[in-house]
């Protein structure tokens, strides 16, 4: 049975990814940092296992991943966002965004890779954002962290392709999850007008992209950034 670890596995997008992978036959480790009850409930439903660690804490990452069997797939999905002017975001908050969104993915990947290299196979999928591709005003630290994930994907893909490992990235557009719950009805209407396809994305759209990139149908695809954004960024 193939094994996958999804960081932030019981958030809006993470849950859809975990469910989709489980229905495709994966044993899924559902990572969480705070949402214990939610992660355990989901893990039980999909016959997987909840795994607690903060992705930004390398020793916690190592300790937790040492307890799991070799992984076939790592989905670096954990992330936080903060909307404010660049000059208003405190240095501590900026560090937190980079440490979770970018360094968190690097911590998990660094820990999981030796097993994949030994096995000469594996898949890593990073969840970036369309803002990492084109930049968002009032989300400068977030955009930088997500742009970092794109550079990380491309460089690592070249480095580990000879070891049989593929590294790809999904760059979601505006997906309806907790992360976007703070927008007012009026703001949401304005945002929707900028989406050529005419409606907001669903977590399942991202799960479909992840499952495709992890599949053998994508065996010749590595180092790519797959935008799933209804045409908002082309
Ligand atoms: P969400 O519902 O808020 O979920 C975020 C997840 O990240 C939660 O499961 C949370 O787990 C986890 N997390 C946060 N800090 C963590 C840490 N230090 N260690 C481990 N896990 C941590 O948001 P979402 O919309 O599903 O976002 C998932 C990913 O998609 C993020 O990387 C986000 O940037 C990206 N994305 C989202 C959108 C969108 O429109 N929704 C667009 C582009 C990109 P706990 O609750 O346990 O802390």
Coordinates of C-alpha atoms and ligand atoms in Angstrom, one line a residue:
X1 CA 0.0 0.0 0.0
X2 CA 1.4 3.4 -0.9
X3 CA 1.9 5.9 1.9
X4 CA 1.3 9.6 1.9
X5 CA 1.8 12.4 4.4
X6 CA -0.2 15.6 4.0
X7 CA 0.8 18.5 6.2
X8 CA -2.1 20.6 7.4
X9 CA -4.1 17.6 6.5
X10 CA -7.4 18.5 8.2
X11 CA -7.6 22.1 6.9
X12 CA -9.9 22.9 4.0
X13 CA -7.6 21.9 1.1
X14 CA -5.7 19.3 3.2
X15 CA -8.9 17.4 4.1
X16 CA -9.9 17.1 0.4
X17 CA -6.5 15.9 -0.5
X18 CA -6.4 13.3 2.3
X19 CA -9.9 12.0 1.3
X20 CA -9.0 11.8 -2.4
X21 CA -5.7 10.0 -1.7
X22 CA -7.4 7.5 0.6
X23 CA -10.0 6.8 -2.0
X24 CA -7.2 6.2 -4.4
X25 CA -5.8 3.5 -2.1
X26 CA -3.1 5.5 -0.2
X27 CA -2.5 5.0 3.5
X28 CA -2.6 8.7 4.6
X29 CA -0.8 10.3 7.6
X30 CA -2.9 13.4 8.4
X31 CA -0.6 16.0 9.9
X32 CA -1.9 18.7 12.2
X33 CA -0.4 21.3 14.6
X34 CA -3.5 22.4 16.6
X35 CA -6.6 20.6 15.3
X36 CA -6.2 17.3 17.1
X37 CA -9.8 16.3 17.3
X38 CA -10.5 17.1 13.6
X39 CA -7.3 15.3 12.4
X40 CA -8.1 12.2 14.5
X41 CA -11.7 12.1 13.3
X42 CA -10.6 12.4 9.6
X43 CA -7.8 9.9 10.1
X44 CA -10.3 7.4 11.5
X45 CA -12.8 7.9 8.7
X46 CA -10.2 7.3 6.0
X47 CA -8.4 4.5 7.8
X48 CA -5.2 6.6 8.1
X49 CA -3.3 8.0 11.1
X50 CA -3.2 11.5 12.6
X51 CA 0.3 12.8 13.1
X52 CA 1.0 15.9 15.3
X53 CA 3.9 18.2 14.6
X54 CA 4.6 21.8 13.8
X55 CA 6.2 21.9 10.4
X56 CA 8.3 24.9 11.3
X57 CA 10.0 22.9 14.1
X58 CA 12.7 20.7 12.5
X59 CA 13.3 18.6 15.6
X60 CA 9.5 17.9 15.9
X61 CA 9.3 17.1 12.2
X62 CA 12.2 14.6 12.5
X63 CA 10.8 13.0 15.6
X64 CA 7.3 12.5 14.1
X65 CA 8.5 11.3 10.7
X66 CA 10.9 8.8 12.3
X67 CA 7.7 7.0 13.5
X68 CA 6.2 6.5 10.0
X69 CA 7.1 4.0 7.3
X70 CA 8.8 5.2 4.2
X71 CA 6.6 7.6 2.3
X72 CA 5.7 7.5 -1.4
X73 CA 4.2 10.9 -1.4
X74 CA 4.7 14.1 0.6
X75 CA 2.2 16.9 0.2
X76 CA 3.5 20.2 1.7
X77 CA 0.2 21.9 2.3
X78 CA 0.4 23.5 5.7
X79 CA 0.2 27.2 5.6
X80 CA -1.0 30.4 7.2
X81 CA -1.8 33.9 5.8
X82 CA -2.1 37.4 7.1
X83 CA -3.5 40.3 5.3
X84 CA -2.0 43.7 6.1
X85 CA 0.4 46.3 4.8
X86 CA 4.0 45.0 4.6
X87 CA 5.1 47.7 7.0
X88 CA 2.3 46.8 9.5
X89 CA 3.1 43.1 9.8
X90 CA 5.4 42.6 12.8
X91 CA 8.8 40.9 12.2
X92 CA 7.7 38.0 14.3
X93 CA 4.6 37.4 12.2
X94 CA 6.6 37.7 9.0
X95 CA 9.0 35.1 10.4
X96 CA 6.1 32.8 11.3
X97 CA 4.7 33.0 7.8
X98 CA 8.0 32.2 6.2
X99 CA 8.9 29.5 8.8
X100 CA 5.6 27.7 8.3
X101 CA 4.9 28.2 4.6
X102 CA 8.4 27.9 3.1
X103 CA 10.8 26.5 5.7
X104 CA 8.1 24.1 6.9
X105 CA 8.0 22.5 3.5
X106 CA 11.8 22.4 3.4
X107 CA 11.9 20.8 6.9
X108 CA 9.5 18.0 5.9
X109 CA 11.1 17.4 2.5
X110 CA 14.6 17.3 4.0
X111 CA 13.4 14.7 6.5
X112 CA 11.5 12.5 4.0
X113 CA 13.9 12.6 1.1
X114 CA 16.6 10.2 2.3
X115 CA 14.0 7.4 2.4
X116 CA 12.8 8.2 -1.1
X117 CA 16.4 8.4 -2.5
X118 CA 17.2 5.0 -1.0
X119 CA 14.0 3.6 -2.7
X120 CA 14.8 5.5 -5.9
X121 CA 11.2 6.7 -6.1
X122 CA 8.9 9.2 -4.6
X123 CA 6.7 12.2 -5.2
X124 CA 6.7 15.6 -3.5
X125 CA 4.0 18.2 -4.1
X126 CA 4.1 21.7 -2.8
X127 CA 1.0 23.8 -2.4
X128 CA 2.0 27.3 -3.4
X129 CA -0.5 30.0 -4.4
X130 CA -1.3 32.2 -7.5
X131 CA 0.0 35.0 -5.3
X132 CA 3.4 33.3 -5.4
X133 CA 3.3 33.6 -9.1
X134 CA 2.1 37.2 -9.5
X135 CA 2.2 38.8 -6.0
X136 CA -0.6 40.1 -3.9
X137 CA -0.8 43.6 -2.3
X138 CA -1.2 43.4 1.5
X139 CA 0.1 39.8 1.4
X140 CA 3.7 40.5 0.7
X141 CA 5.3 38.1 3.2
X142 CA 2.7 35.4 2.2
X143 CA 3.5 36.0 -1.5
X144 CA 7.2 35.8 -0.9
X145 CA 6.8 32.5 1.0
X146 CA 4.7 31.0 -1.8
X147 CA 7.1 32.3 -4.5
X148 CA 9.9 30.7 -2.5
X149 CA 8.0 27.4 -2.8
X150 CA 8.0 27.7 -6.5
X151 CA 11.8 28.2 -6.6
X152 CA 12.2 25.3 -4.2
X153 CA 10.1 23.1 -6.4
X154 CA 12.1 23.9 -9.6
X155 CA 15.6 23.5 -8.0
X156 CA 14.8 20.4 -6.1
X157 CA 13.1 18.7 -9.1
X158 CA 16.4 19.0 -11.0
X159 CA 18.5 17.7 -8.1
X160 CA 16.4 14.6 -7.3
X161 CA 15.1 13.6 -10.7
X162 CA 18.1 11.3 -11.3
X163 CA 17.0 9.5 -8.0
X164 CA 13.6 8.7 -9.4
X165 CA 11.8 11.4 -7.4
X166 CA 9.4 14.0 -8.9
X167 CA 8.8 17.4 -7.4
X168 CA 5.8 19.5 -8.5
X169 CA 3.8 22.4 -7.3
X170 CA 0.1 23.3 -7.3
X171 CA -0.7 27.0 -7.3
X172 CA -4.3 27.4 -6.2
X173 CA -6.4 30.4 -6.9
X174 CA -9.2 31.5 -4.6
X175 CA -10.4 28.4 -2.9
X176 CA -13.3 28.5 -0.4
X177 CA -11.8 27.5 3.0
X178 CA -11.3 28.9 6.5
X179 CA -8.4 30.9 5.1
X180 CA -10.8 33.1 3.2
X181 CA -13.6 33.2 5.8
X182 CA -12.8 36.8 6.9
X183 CA -13.8 38.3 3.5
X184 CA -17.1 40.2 3.5
X185 CA -19.9 39.3 1.1
X186 CA -19.1 42.5 -0.8
X187 CA -15.4 41.7 -1.1
X188 CA -16.2 38.2 -2.3
X189 CA -18.5 39.5 -5.0
X190 CA -15.7 41.8 -6.2
X191 CA -13.1 39.0 -6.2
X192 CA -15.5 36.7 -8.1
X193 CA -15.7 39.3 -10.9
X194 CA -11.9 38.8 -11.4
X195 CA -12.3 35.0 -11.9
X196 CA -12.8 34.4 -15.7
X197 CA -14.4 31.0 -15.0
X198 CA -17.0 32.8 -12.8
X199 CA -16.9 31.0 -9.5
X200 CA -14.7 30.2 -6.6
X201 CA -12.5 27.1 -6.5
X202 CA -13.3 24.1 -4.3
X203 CA -10.8 22.1 -2.2
X204 CA -11.6 19.2 -4.5
X205 CA -10.2 21.0 -7.5
X206 CA -6.8 21.1 -5.7
X207 CA -7.1 17.5 -4.6
X208 CA -7.7 16.5 -8.2
X209 CA -4.5 18.3 -9.3
X210 CA -2.5 16.7 -6.5
X211 CA -3.7 13.2 -7.3
X212 CA -2.9 13.7 -11.0
X213 CA 0.6 15.0 -10.3
X214 CA 1.2 12.0 -7.9
X215 CA 0.0 9.5 -10.5
X216 CA 1.8 7.5 -13.1
X217 CA 0.0 9.5 -15.7
X218 CA 2.3 12.4 -14.7
X219 CA 5.5 10.2 -14.8
X220 CA 7.2 12.6 -17.2
X221 CA 6.2 15.8 -15.3
X222 CA 8.6 17.3 -12.8
X223 CA 9.5 20.8 -11.6
X224 CA 6.2 22.2 -12.9
X225 CA 3.8 24.7 -11.4
X226 CA 0.2 23.8 -12.0
X227 CA -2.2 26.7 -11.6
X228 CA -5.7 25.8 -10.5
X229 CA -7.3 29.2 -10.4
X230 CA -10.2 29.4 -12.9
X231 CA -8.1 31.6 -15.2
X232 CA -7.4 34.3 -12.6
X233 CA -3.7 34.1 -13.3
X234 CA -2.5 32.9 -16.7
Ligands
LIG1 P1 -6.8 26.2 6.2 O1 -8.1 25.6 6.0 O2 -6.6 27.4 7.0 O3 -5.7 25.1 6.6 C1 -4.4 25.4 6.9 C2 -3.8 24.1 7.5 O4 -2.4 24.4 7.8 C3 -4.5 23.7 8.8 O5 -4.8 22.3 8.7 C4 -3.4 23.9 9.9 O6 -3.5 22.9 10.9 C5 -2.2 23.8 9.1 N1 -1.1 24.5 9.8 C6 -0.9 25.8 10.1 N2 0.2 26.0 10.7 C7 0.8 24.8 10.8 C8 2.0 24.3 11.4 N3 2.9 25.2 12.0 N4 2.4 23.0 11.3 C9 1.5 22.1 10.7 N5 0.3 22.5 10.2 C10 0.0 23.8 10.2 O7 -6.3 26.7 4.7 P2 -6.4 26.1 3.3 O8 -7.1 27.1 2.5 O9 -6.8 24.7 3.3 O10 -4.8 26.2 2.9 C11 -4.0 25.1 2.6 C12 -2.8 25.5 1.8 O11 -3.3 26.0 0.5 C13 -2.0 26.6 2.4 O12 -0.6 26.4 2.2 C14 -2.5 27.9 1.7 O13 -1.5 28.9 1.7 C15 -2.7 27.3 0.3 N6 -3.6 28.1 -0.5 C16 -4.9 28.3 -0.1 C17 -5.7 29.2 -1.0 C18 -7.1 29.4 -0.6 O14 -7.7 30.3 -1.3 N7 -7.7 28.8 0.3 C19 -5.2 29.7 -2.1 C20 -3.8 29.5 -2.4 C21 -3.1 28.7 -1.6 P3 -3.8 23.2 12.4 O15 -5.3 23.7 12.4 O16 -3.6 21.9 13.1 O17 -2.9 24.3 12.8

